[in-house]
Amino acid sequence: MVSKDAEFLKRLLATFRVEADEHIRTISAGLLELEKGPAPDRAGQLIEEVFRETHSLKGAARSVDLRDIESVCQALESAFAALKRKKLALSPGLCDLFHQTVDHMAQLVPSATGERVPQEGSRTRDLIRRLG
C-alpha cells in the first residue's frame, strides 16, 4: 500500500513536471529568439522573460526538493541578471552554454513515474561553474 505522503509527493512531482516543461519551453524559445539578434527593446524583454521563467522554475524546484535543478536555475538566473545590468554581453558561445544548461535542466526533471534520473553531479557543477 502506498502511503499518503508518497501519493502526495507523486502528485506534487507530476504537477512540477508539467510546470517545469512549460518553463523550459519558454526559456528555450526566448533563447532562440535572442540568438536571432532582435532589436534592443525586444532583446531586453526577452532577457527579462527568461530571467523570470528561470526564477519561477527555481522556486518550483525548491518546493519539491530538486536541489540540482534549483542550483542550475540560480546560476542561469545570475547570468541573466548580469545581461539585464549589461555586465555581460550575449555571444554565440554564451548562447550555446545557455542551451546546454536548459537541456541539462530538462534531463534533471523526474520521469512520469516520479523517478529521479540519476545524474552525474559533475555535469551540473561544470555548468554552474561555467555560468559563473
Coordinates of N, CA and C in Angstrom, one line a residue, residues 29-126:
A29 N 12.6 28.9 -26.1 CA 12.0 29.8 -27.1 C 12.6 31.2 -27.0
G30 N 12.8 31.7 -25.8 CA 13.4 33.0 -25.6 C 14.8 33.0 -26.0
L31 N 15.6 32.0 -25.7 CA 17.0 31.9 -26.1 C 17.1 31.9 -27.7
L32 N 16.2 31.1 -28.3 CA 16.3 31.0 -29.8 C 16.0 32.4 -30.4
E33 N 15.0 33.1 -29.8 CA 14.7 34.4 -30.4 C 15.9 35.4 -30.1
L34 N 16.5 35.3 -28.9 CA 17.6 36.2 -28.6 C 18.8 35.9 -29.6
E35 N 19.0 34.7 -30.0 CA 20.1 34.4 -30.9 C 19.9 35.0 -32.3
K36 N 18.7 35.4 -32.6 CA 18.4 36.0 -33.9 C 18.7 37.5 -33.9
G37 N 19.2 38.0 -32.8 CA 19.6 39.4 -32.7 C 18.4 40.4 -32.9
P38 N 17.4 40.3 -32.0 CA 16.3 41.2 -32.1 C 16.7 42.6 -31.8
A39 N 15.8 43.6 -32.1 CA 16.0 45.0 -31.7 C 16.3 45.1 -30.2
P40 N 17.0 46.1 -29.8 CA 17.4 46.2 -28.4 C 16.2 46.1 -27.4
D41 N 15.1 46.8 -27.7 CA 13.9 46.8 -26.8 C 13.4 45.3 -26.7
R42 N 13.3 44.6 -27.8 CA 12.8 43.2 -27.8 C 13.8 42.3 -27.0
A43 N 15.1 42.6 -27.3 CA 16.1 41.8 -26.6 C 16.0 41.9 -25.1
G44 N 15.7 43.2 -24.6 CA 15.6 43.4 -23.2 C 14.3 42.7 -22.6
Q45 N 13.3 42.7 -23.4 CA 12.0 42.0 -23.0 C 12.3 40.5 -22.9
L46 N 13.0 39.9 -23.8 CA 13.3 38.5 -23.8 C 14.2 38.1 -22.7
I47 N 15.2 39.0 -22.4 CA 16.1 38.7 -21.3 C 15.3 38.7 -20.0
E48 N 14.4 39.7 -19.8 CA 13.6 39.7 -18.6 C 12.7 38.5 -18.5
E49 N 12.1 38.1 -19.7 CA 11.2 36.9 -19.7 C 12.0 35.7 -19.3
V50 N 13.2 35.4 -19.8 CA 13.9 34.3 -19.5 C 14.4 34.3 -18.0
F51 N 14.7 35.5 -17.6 CA 15.1 35.7 -16.1 C 13.9 35.3 -15.2
R52 N 12.7 35.8 -15.5 CA 11.5 35.5 -14.7 C 11.2 34.0 -14.8
E53 N 11.2 33.4 -16.0 CA 10.9 32.0 -16.1 C 11.9 31.1 -15.3
T54 N 13.2 31.5 -15.4 CA 14.2 30.7 -14.6 C 14.0 30.9 -13.1
H55 N 13.6 32.1 -12.7 CA 13.3 32.3 -11.3 C 12.1 31.5 -10.8
S56 N 11.1 31.4 -11.6 CA 9.9 30.6 -11.3 C 10.2 29.1 -11.2
L57 N 11.0 28.7 -12.2 CA 11.4 27.2 -12.2 C 12.3 26.9 -11.0
K58 N 13.1 27.8 -10.6 CA 14.0 27.7 -9.4 C 13.1 27.5 -8.2
G59 N 12.1 28.3 -8.0 CA 11.2 28.2 -6.9 C 10.4 26.9 -6.9
A60 N 9.9 26.5 -8.0 CA 9.2 25.3 -8.2 C 10.0 24.1 -7.8
A61 N 11.3 24.1 -8.3 CA 12.2 23.0 -7.9 C 12.5 23.0 -6.4
R62 N 12.6 24.1 -5.8 CA 12.9 24.2 -4.4 C 11.7 23.6 -3.6
S63 N 10.5 23.8 -4.1 CA 9.3 23.3 -3.4 C 9.2 21.8 -3.4
V64 N 9.8 21.1 -4.4 CA 9.8 19.7 -4.4 C 11.2 19.1 -4.2
D65 N 12.1 19.9 -3.6 CA 13.4 19.5 -3.1 C 14.2 18.9 -4.2
L66 N 14.2 19.5 -5.4 CA 15.1 19.1 -6.5 C 16.2 20.1 -6.5
R67 N 17.2 19.9 -5.7 CA 18.3 20.8 -5.5 C 19.2 21.1 -6.7
D68 N 19.4 20.0 -7.5 CA 20.2 20.2 -8.7 C 19.6 21.2 -9.7
I69 N 18.3 21.1 -9.9 CA 17.6 22.0 -10.8 C 17.6 23.4 -10.2
E70 N 17.4 23.5 -8.9 CA 17.4 24.8 -8.2 C 18.8 25.4 -8.3
S71 N 19.8 24.7 -8.2 CA 21.2 25.3 -8.3 C 21.5 25.7 -9.7
V72 N 21.1 24.9 -10.7 CA 21.4 25.3 -12.1 C 20.6 26.6 -12.4
C73 N 19.3 26.6 -11.9 CA 18.5 27.8 -12.2 C 19.1 29.0 -11.6
Q74 N 19.6 28.9 -10.4 CA 20.3 30.0 -9.7 C 21.4 30.6 -10.5
A75 N 22.2 29.7 -11.1 CA 23.4 30.1 -11.9 C 22.9 30.8 -13.2
L76 N 21.9 30.2 -13.8 CA 21.3 30.8 -15.0 C 20.7 32.1 -14.8
E77 N 19.9 32.2 -13.7 CA 19.3 33.4 -13.3 C 20.3 34.5 -13.0
S78 N 21.4 34.2 -12.4 CA 22.5 35.2 -12.2 C 23.1 35.7 -13.5
A79 N 23.3 34.7 -14.4 CA 23.8 35.1 -15.7 C 22.9 36.1 -16.4
F80 N 21.6 35.8 -16.4 CA 20.6 36.7 -17.0 C 20.5 38.0 -16.2
A81 N 20.7 38.0 -14.9 CA 20.7 39.3 -14.2 C 21.9 40.1 -14.7
A82 N 23.0 39.5 -14.9 CA 24.2 40.2 -15.5 C 23.9 40.8 -16.9
L83 N 23.2 40.0 -17.7 CA 22.8 40.5 -19.0 C 21.8 41.7 -18.9
K84 N 20.9 41.7 -17.9 CA 20.0 42.8 -17.7 C 20.7 44.0 -17.3
R85 N 21.8 43.9 -16.5 CA 22.6 45.0 -16.0 C 23.6 45.4 -17.0
K86 N 23.7 44.7 -18.1 CA 24.7 45.0 -19.1 C 26.1 44.8 -18.6
K87 N 26.3 43.8 -17.7 CA 27.6 43.5 -17.2 C 28.1 42.3 -18.0
L88 N 27.3 41.7 -18.8 CA 27.6 40.6 -19.6 C 27.0 40.8 -21.0
A89 N 27.7 40.4 -22.0 CA 27.2 40.6 -23.4 C 26.8 39.2 -24.0
L90 N 25.7 39.2 -24.7 CA 25.3 38.0 -25.4 C 26.3 37.6 -26.5
S91 N 26.7 36.4 -26.6 CA 27.6 35.9 -27.6 C 27.2 34.5 -28.1
P92 N 27.6 34.1 -29.2 CA 27.3 32.7 -29.7 C 27.7 31.7 -28.6
G93 N 28.9 31.8 -28.0 CA 29.4 30.9 -27.0 C 28.5 30.9 -25.8
L94 N 28.1 32.0 -25.4 CA 27.2 32.2 -24.2 C 25.8 31.5 -24.5
C95 N 25.3 31.8 -25.7 CA 24.0 31.2 -26.1 C 24.1 29.6 -26.1
D96 N 25.3 29.1 -26.6 CA 25.5 27.7 -26.6 C 25.5 27.1 -25.1
L97 N 26.1 27.8 -24.2 CA 26.2 27.5 -22.8 C 24.7 27.5 -22.3
F98 N 24.0 28.5 -22.6 CA 22.6 28.6 -22.1 C 21.8 27.4 -22.6
H99 N 21.9 27.0 -23.9 CA 21.2 25.9 -24.4 C 21.6 24.6 -23.7
Q100 N 22.9 24.4 -23.5 CA 23.4 23.2 -22.8 C 22.8 23.2 -21.4
T101 N 22.7 24.3 -20.8 CA 22.2 24.4 -19.4 C 20.7 24.0 -19.4
V102 N 19.9 24.5 -20.3 CA 18.5 24.3 -20.4 C 18.3 22.8 -20.7
D103 N 19.0 22.2 -21.6 CA 18.9 20.8 -22.0 C 19.2 19.9 -20.7
H104 N 20.2 20.3 -20.0 CA 20.6 19.6 -18.8 C 19.5 19.7 -17.7
M105 N 18.9 20.9 -17.6 CA 17.8 21.0 -16.6 C 16.6 20.1 -17.0
A106 N 16.3 20.0 -18.3 CA 15.2 19.1 -18.8 C 15.5 17.7 -18.4
Q107 N 16.8 17.3 -18.5 CA 17.2 15.9 -18.1 C 17.0 15.7 -16.6
L108 N 17.1 16.7 -15.8 CA 17.0 16.6 -14.4 C 15.6 16.4 -13.9
V109 N 14.6 16.8 -14.7 CA 13.2 16.7 -14.3 C 12.8 15.2 -14.1
P110 N 12.2 14.9 -13.0 CA 11.8 13.5 -12.7 C 10.9 12.9 -13.8
S111 N 11.0 11.6 -14.0 CA 10.2 10.9 -15.1 C 8.8 10.9 -14.7
A112 N 7.9 10.4 -15.6 CA 6.5 10.4 -15.4 C 6.1 9.4 -14.2
T113 N 7.0 8.5 -13.9 CA 6.7 7.6 -12.8 C 7.2 8.2 -11.5
G114 N 7.8 9.4 -11.5 CA 8.2 10.1 -10.3 C 9.7 9.7 -10.0
E115 N 10.3 8.9 -10.8 CA 11.7 8.5 -10.5 C 12.6 9.7 -10.9
R116 N 13.5 9.9 -10.0 CA 14.5 10.9 -10.3 C 15.7 10.3 -11.1
V117 N 16.0 10.9 -12.2 CA 17.0 10.3 -13.0 C 18.4 10.5 -12.4
P118 N 19.1 9.4 -12.1 CA 20.4 9.6 -11.6 C 21.3 10.4 -12.5
Q119 N 21.9 11.5 -12.0 CA 22.7 12.3 -12.9 C 24.2 12.4 -12.4
E120 N 25.0 12.6 -13.3 CA 26.4 12.8 -12.9 C 26.5 14.2 -12.4
G121 N 26.8 14.3 -11.1 CA 26.9 15.7 -10.5 C 27.9 16.6 -11.1
S122 N 28.9 16.0 -11.7 CA 30.0 16.8 -12.2 C 29.5 17.6 -13.4
R123 N 28.5 17.1 -14.1 CA 27.9 17.9 -15.3 C 27.2 19.2 -14.7
T124 N 26.4 19.0 -13.7 CA 25.7 20.1 -13.0 C 26.7 21.1 -12.5
R125 N 27.7 20.6 -11.8 CA 28.7 21.5 -11.2 C 29.5 22.3 -12.3
D126 N 29.8 21.6 -13.4 CA 30.5 22.2 -14.5 C 29.7 23.3 -15.1

